[in-house]
Coordinates of C-alpha atoms in Angstrom, one line a residue:
M28 CA 19.6 156.2 138.4
A29 CA 16.0 156.5 137.5
K30 CA 15.8 159.9 139.1
I31 CA 18.8 160.9 137.0
F32 CA 17.0 160.0 133.8
T33 CA 14.0 162.0 134.9
F34 CA 16.2 165.1 135.1
T35 CA 17.7 164.3 131.7
A36 CA 14.3 163.8 130.2
E37 CA 13.1 167.2 131.4
R38 CA 16.0 168.8 129.6
M39 CA 15.5 166.8 126.4
L40 CA 11.8 167.4 126.4
A41 CA 12.4 171.1 126.4
K42 CA 15.0 170.9 123.7
A43 CA 12.8 168.7 121.5
A44 CA 9.9 171.1 121.8
S45 CA 12.1 174.1 121.1
L46 CA 13.7 172.5 118.0
A47 CA 10.3 171.4 116.7
A48 CA 9.2 175.0 116.7
E49 CA 12.2 176.1 114.5
P50 CA 11.1 177.1 111.0
L51 CA 14.2 175.4 109.5
V52 CA 13.5 172.1 111.3
R53 CA 10.0 172.2 110.0
S54 CA 11.3 172.8 106.5
W55 CA 13.4 169.7 106.8
G56 CA 10.4 167.7 107.7
L57 CA 11.8 166.6 111.1
E58 CA 9.0 168.0 113.3
A59 CA 6.9 164.8 113.2
K60 CA 10.0 162.7 114.2
L61 CA 10.7 165.1 117.1
T62 CA 7.0 165.0 118.1
G63 CA 7.2 161.2 118.3
L64 CA 10.4 161.4 120.3
H65 CA 8.9 164.0 122.7
E66 CA 5.8 161.8 123.3
T67 CA 7.8 158.7 124.0
L68 CA 10.1 160.5 126.3
S69 CA 7.1 161.9 128.2
L70 CA 5.7 158.5 128.7
I71 CA 8.9 157.0 130.0
Q72 CA 9.4 160.0 132.2
D73 CA 6.1 159.2 133.8
I74 CA 7.3 155.7 134.5
T75 CA 10.7 156.7 136.0
R76 CA 9.4 159.6 138.0
D77 CA 7.9 157.2 140.6
A78 CA 10.5 154.5 140.2
A79 CA 12.5 153.3 143.1
D80 CA 16.1 154.2 143.2
D81 CA 17.0 150.4 143.2
A82 CA 14.9 149.8 140.0
D83 CA 16.3 147.2 137.6
A84 CA 19.9 148.4 137.0
V85 CA 20.3 146.9 133.6
W86 CA 17.0 148.4 132.3
V87 CA 17.9 151.8 133.7
E88 CA 21.4 151.6 132.2
K89 CA 20.0 150.8 128.7
L90 CA 17.5 153.6 129.1
N91 CA 20.3 156.1 129.8
D92 CA 22.3 154.8 126.9
V93 CA 19.4 155.5 124.5
A94 CA 18.8 158.8 126.2
N95 CA 22.4 159.8 125.5
D96 CA 21.9 158.9 121.9
A97 CA 18.8 161.0 121.7
D98 CA 20.6 163.9 123.3
D99 CA 23.4 163.6 120.7
V100 CA 20.9 163.8 117.9
L101 CA 19.2 166.8 119.4
E102 CA 22.6 168.5 119.7
D103 CA 23.3 167.7 116.0
I104 CA 20.1 169.3 114.9
N105 CA 20.6 172.3 117.1
Y106 CA 24.2 172.8 115.7
E107 CA 22.9 172.5 112.1
V108 CA 20.2 175.1 112.8
L109 CA 22.7 177.6 114.3
R110 CA 25.1 176.9 111.4
H111 CA 22.5 177.8 108.8
K112 CA 21.5 181.0 110.6
L113 CA 25.1 182.1 110.8
Q114 CA 25.6 181.5 107.1
I115 CA 22.5 183.5 106.3
Q116 CA 23.8 186.4 108.4
N117 CA 27.2 186.2 106.6
L118 CA 25.4 186.3 103.2
L119 CA 23.6 189.5 104.1
K120 CA 26.7 191.2 105.5
R121 CA 28.9 190.3 102.5
K122 CA 26.2 190.6 99.8
V123 CA 27.7 187.6 98.1
L124 CA 26.1 185.0 95.9
N125 CA 27.3 181.9 97.6
F126 CA 24.3 180.5 99.3
I127 CA 25.1 176.8 99.4
S128 CA 23.9 176.6 103.0
L129 CA 20.3 176.6 102.0
S130 CA 20.6 173.8 99.4
N131 CA 18.3 170.9 100.3
P132 CA 20.0 169.1 103.2
V133 CA 18.6 165.7 102.1
A134 CA 21.5 163.6 103.5
F135 CA 21.4 165.3 106.9
R136 CA 17.6 165.0 107.1
L137 CA 17.5 161.4 106.1
K138 CA 20.3 160.5 108.6
V139 CA 18.7 162.3 111.5
A140 CA 15.2 160.9 110.7
H141 CA 16.7 157.4 110.7
Q142 CA 18.5 158.0 114.0
I143 CA 15.3 159.4 115.7
K144 CA 13.2 156.5 114.4
K145 CA 15.7 154.0 115.8
I146 CA 15.9 155.8 119.1
N147 CA 12.2 156.0 119.4
A148 CA 11.8 152.3 118.7
S149 CA 14.3 151.5 121.4
L150 CA 12.5 153.7 123.9
V151 CA 9.2 152.1 123.1
D152 CA 10.8 148.7 123.6
L153 CA 12.2 149.7 126.9
K154 CA 8.8 151.1 127.9
N155 CA 7.2 147.8 127.1
R156 CA 9.8 146.0 129.2
A157 CA 9.7 148.4 132.1
P158 CA 10.2 146.5 135.4
I159 CA 8.1 149.1 137.3
M160 CA 4.4 150.0 137.3
E161 CA 3.3 153.0 135.3
P162 CA 1.8 155.8 137.3
V163 CA -2.0 156.1 137.2
S164 CA -1.9 159.6 135.7
A165 CA -0.7 159.5 132.1
T166 CA 1.0 162.6 130.5
S167 CA -1.9 164.0 128.5
Q168 CA -0.1 167.2 127.5
A169 CA 2.7 165.6 125.6
M170 CA 1.4 166.4 122.2
G171 CA 0.1 169.8 123.2
S172 CA 3.6 171.1 123.9
I173 CA 4.6 170.8 120.2
R174 CA 2.9 172.7 117.4
E175 CA 0.1 170.9 115.6
T176 CA -1.3 171.8 112.2
N177 CA -4.9 173.0 111.7
S178 CA -7.0 173.9 108.7
S179 CA -6.5 177.7 108.8
I180 CA -4.5 179.2 106.0
G181 CA -4.0 182.5 107.7
D182 CA -1.3 184.6 105.9
E183 CA 0.6 181.6 104.5
I184 CA 2.4 182.2 101.2
I185 CA 1.1 179.8 98.6
V186 CA 2.8 179.8 95.2
G187 CA 2.6 177.4 92.3
R188 CA 0.0 175.0 93.7
D189 CA -3.2 176.2 91.9
E190 CA -3.0 173.3 89.4
A191 CA -2.4 170.7 92.1
A192 CA -5.3 172.1 94.1
S193 CA -7.6 172.0 91.0
N194 CA -6.6 168.4 90.2
I195 CA -7.2 167.2 93.8
L196 CA -10.5 169.2 94.0
A197 CA -11.7 167.5 90.8
T198 CA -11.0 164.1 92.2
L199 CA -12.6 164.7 95.5
T200 CA -15.8 166.0 93.9
S201 CA -16.0 163.6 91.0
S202 CA -19.1 161.5 90.3
E203 CA -17.1 158.3 90.6
V204 CA -16.2 159.1 94.2
N205 CA -19.8 159.7 95.0
Q206 CA -20.5 156.0 94.4
E207 CA -18.4 154.9 97.4
N208 CA -19.3 155.2 101.0
L209 CA -15.8 156.2 102.1
S210 CA -12.9 156.9 99.7
V211 CA -9.3 157.7 100.6
M212 CA -6.9 159.9 98.6
A213 CA -3.3 160.6 99.6
I214 CA -1.1 163.6 98.9
V215 CA 2.5 162.3 98.8
G216 CA 5.8 164.1 98.8
M217 CA 9.1 164.6 100.6
P218 CA 9.2 166.8 103.7
G219 CA 9.1 170.5 102.9
L220 CA 7.1 170.4 99.6
G221 CA 4.0 171.9 101.2
K222 CA 1.6 168.9 101.5
T223 CA -0.1 170.4 104.5
T224 CA -0.4 173.8 102.9
L225 CA -1.9 172.2 99.7
A226 CA -4.4 170.3 101.8
K227 CA -5.4 173.5 103.6
L228 CA -5.8 175.2 100.2
V229 CA -8.2 172.5 99.0
F230 CA -9.9 172.2 102.4
N231 CA -10.9 175.9 102.4
K232 CA -12.2 176.0 98.8
D233 CA -15.8 177.1 98.3
E234 CA -16.4 174.0 96.1
I235 CA -15.4 171.8 99.0
S236 CA -17.8 173.5 101.4
T237 CA -20.6 173.2 98.8
H238 CA -19.9 169.5 98.0
F239 CA -19.3 168.2 101.5
E240 CA -21.9 168.8 104.2
E241 CA -19.4 168.4 107.0
K242 CA -15.6 168.6 107.1
M243 CA -12.9 168.3 109.8
W244 CA -9.1 168.3 110.2
I245 CA -7.1 166.0 112.4
Y246 CA -3.3 166.2 112.9
V247 CA -2.0 162.7 113.2
S248 CA 1.8 163.0 113.0
Y249 CA 4.1 160.2 114.3
T250 CA 1.4 158.8 116.6
F251 CA -1.4 156.9 114.9
D252 CA -3.9 156.1 117.6
V253 CA -7.0 154.7 116.1
D254 CA -9.1 155.3 119.2
S255 CA -8.0 158.9 119.5
I256 CA -8.8 159.6 115.9
Q257 CA -12.2 158.0 116.1
E258 CA -12.9 159.9 119.4
A259 CA -11.9 163.2 117.7
V260 CA -14.3 162.6 114.8
V261 CA -17.2 161.6 117.0
K262 CA -16.6 164.4 119.5
S263 CA -16.4 167.0 116.8
L264 CA -19.3 166.0 114.7
R265 CA -21.4 163.7 116.9
E266 CA -24.9 163.1 115.4
Q267 CA -24.2 165.5 112.5
L268 CA -22.4 162.7 110.8
T269 CA -25.4 160.5 110.1
E270 CA -26.1 160.3 106.4
K271 CA -24.1 163.3 105.5
R272 CA -21.2 163.6 103.0
C273 CA -18.1 164.3 105.0
L274 CA -14.5 165.3 104.2
L275 CA -11.9 164.2 106.8
V276 CA -8.3 165.3 106.5
L277 CA -5.7 163.3 108.3
D278 CA -2.6 165.4 108.2
D279 CA 1.0 164.1 108.4
V280 CA 0.5 160.4 108.6
W281 CA 3.7 158.4 109.1
N282 CA 2.5 155.0 110.5
E283 CA 2.5 152.3 107.8
D284 CA 0.8 149.6 109.9
S285 CA -1.9 148.2 107.7
E286 CA -3.7 146.6 110.6
K287 CA -4.2 149.9 112.3
W288 CA -5.5 151.5 109.1
S289 CA -7.9 148.6 108.6
K290 CA -9.1 149.1 112.2
L291 CA -9.6 152.8 111.6
M292 CA -11.6 152.3 108.4
S293 CA -13.7 149.7 110.1
C294 CA -14.5 152.1 112.9
L295 CA -15.2 155.0 110.6
S296 CA -17.5 152.9 108.4
K297 CA -19.8 152.4 111.4
L298 CA -20.4 156.1 111.6
D299 CA -22.9 156.1 108.7
F300 CA -21.2 158.5 106.4
A301 CA -23.2 159.3 103.3
R302 CA -21.9 158.2 99.9
G303 CA -19.2 160.4 98.5
S304 CA -17.5 160.9 101.9
T305 CA -13.8 161.0 101.6
I306 CA -10.6 160.9 103.7
L307 CA -7.7 163.1 102.4
V308 CA -4.3 161.9 103.8
T309 CA -1.0 163.8 103.6
T310 CA 2.1 161.8 104.0
C311 CA 5.8 161.6 103.2
N312 CA 5.7 157.8 103.1
S313 CA 4.8 156.1 99.8
Q314 CA 3.9 153.0 101.7
V315 CA 1.3 154.8 103.6
A316 CA -0.3 155.9 100.3
T317 CA -0.3 152.4 99.0
I318 CA -2.0 151.0 102.2
T319 CA -4.6 153.8 102.6
G320 CA -5.5 154.9 99.1
T321 CA -8.6 153.9 97.2
L322 CA -8.3 156.9 94.9
P323 CA -5.3 157.8 92.7
R324 CA -2.7 159.4 94.8
Y325 CA -1.3 162.9 94.1
D326 CA 2.5 163.1 94.0
L327 CA 3.5 166.7 94.8
G328 CA 6.4 168.0 92.9
F329 CA 9.0 170.7 93.4
L330 CA 8.5 174.4 92.7
S331 CA 10.4 176.1 89.9
E332 CA 13.2 178.6 90.6
D333 CA 10.8 181.4 89.5
E334 CA 8.2 180.2 91.9
C335 CA 10.7 180.1 94.8
W336 CA 11.7 183.6 93.7
S337 CA 8.1 184.7 93.8
I338 CA 7.9 183.6 97.5
L339 CA 11.0 185.6 98.3
K340 CA 10.3 188.8 96.4
G341 CA 6.7 188.9 97.5
R342 CA 7.6 189.7 101.1
A343 CA 11.3 190.4 101.4
F344 CA 12.6 192.2 98.4
V345 CA 9.8 194.5 97.4
D346 CA 8.7 195.8 100.8
D347 CA 8.8 199.6 101.0
T348 CA 10.9 199.5 104.1
T349 CA 13.5 197.1 102.8
P350 CA 16.9 198.7 102.1
T351 CA 18.0 198.7 98.5
Y352 CA 21.2 196.8 97.8
P353 CA 23.0 196.7 94.5
D354 CA 22.0 193.7 92.4
L355 CA 19.4 192.7 95.0
E356 CA 17.3 190.7 92.5
K357 CA 20.4 188.9 91.3
V358 CA 21.2 187.9 94.8
G359 CA 17.5 187.0 95.4
R360 CA 17.3 184.7 92.4
E361 CA 20.5 183.0 93.4
I362 CA 19.0 182.3 96.8
A363 CA 15.9 181.0 95.1
K364 CA 17.9 178.6 93.1
K365 CA 19.5 177.2 96.3
C366 CA 16.0 176.6 97.8
A367 CA 16.0 173.4 95.6
G368 CA 12.3 173.7 94.8
L369 CA 11.2 173.4 98.4
P370 CA 8.6 176.1 99.4
S371 CA 9.4 175.5 103.1
V372 CA 13.0 176.3 102.6
A373 CA 12.1 179.4 100.6
K374 CA 9.8 180.5 103.5
F375 CA 12.5 179.8 106.1
T376 CA 14.9 181.9 104.0
L377 CA 12.3 184.6 103.8
F378 CA 11.9 184.5 107.6
C379 CA 15.6 184.9 108.1
L380 CA 15.9 187.7 105.5
K381 CA 13.1 189.6 107.1
S382 CA 14.6 189.1 110.6
N383 CA 18.0 190.5 109.4
L384 CA 17.0 193.1 106.9
L385 CA 14.3 195.0 108.8

């Protein structure tokens, strides 16, 4: 039975990685949940790969039950992705204004996020109660198989965030912050609002490079491993840290364990940061901001319909090679309205439009 799970896990790992790379899934803010599921499945796969066929039958049965639940959730996500793509294609063929499919799928996102969180907790519990020895070699590539964020802006479309960036920049470089050895500021908002993009915008400002002598970016996601974060900081900056003002971005923090955060702060405080050093956290979880923040948090708001339209028309509707349809702007503005103020949904829509129109 353990061998059967190993085969099932292989398939689910591939599916989770594939779905996490989908632009629509990222716009729903489910990538971090899928990353956590992927990592836990990888760890349990390591355990079961070397398990005897007569391993604890009850434990294996419970494991397969949870695996079936996980497979069902992955199928639900896959179905929803396909349904949205099909509706976009129908829109372009019919040139109609009904674009309900891209309204914010809050209910679906919350339901799936809750299901994955519950499944992941069950898998972690089963891992901790495993009746077999874990193999010596751990799966070190689990996180690498799913896209991580980095500080590069590249050709990302950034609309309507100049004021937010200015406000955050002012806080990070203020004289009050300079009185503290290590301050923490959180950017908070629902998935899809562009917290990571905003953090990148701030991170790459000339004023930040002038104010902070060193800066680094760490993608945290569902896993909050204090030792790994500390190791990444030390490995990246090493002796350069001593008595220098640093900016550390912890992107996509989900874990709300106050003890882990206290441990991390205790570890980082021993690295001799200069006064004015700051940690910038991006998170969907208000509780994370409450636990971590020493500076006023920044709550990121929705884009206006005009700003969503700016994202769409900038790349899809005014390109010289784009065919001209009657009332194209009218259709585009109706689409922008259905993006519900979420830049990630607007960008996903743009991705689909470009794929179908060109």
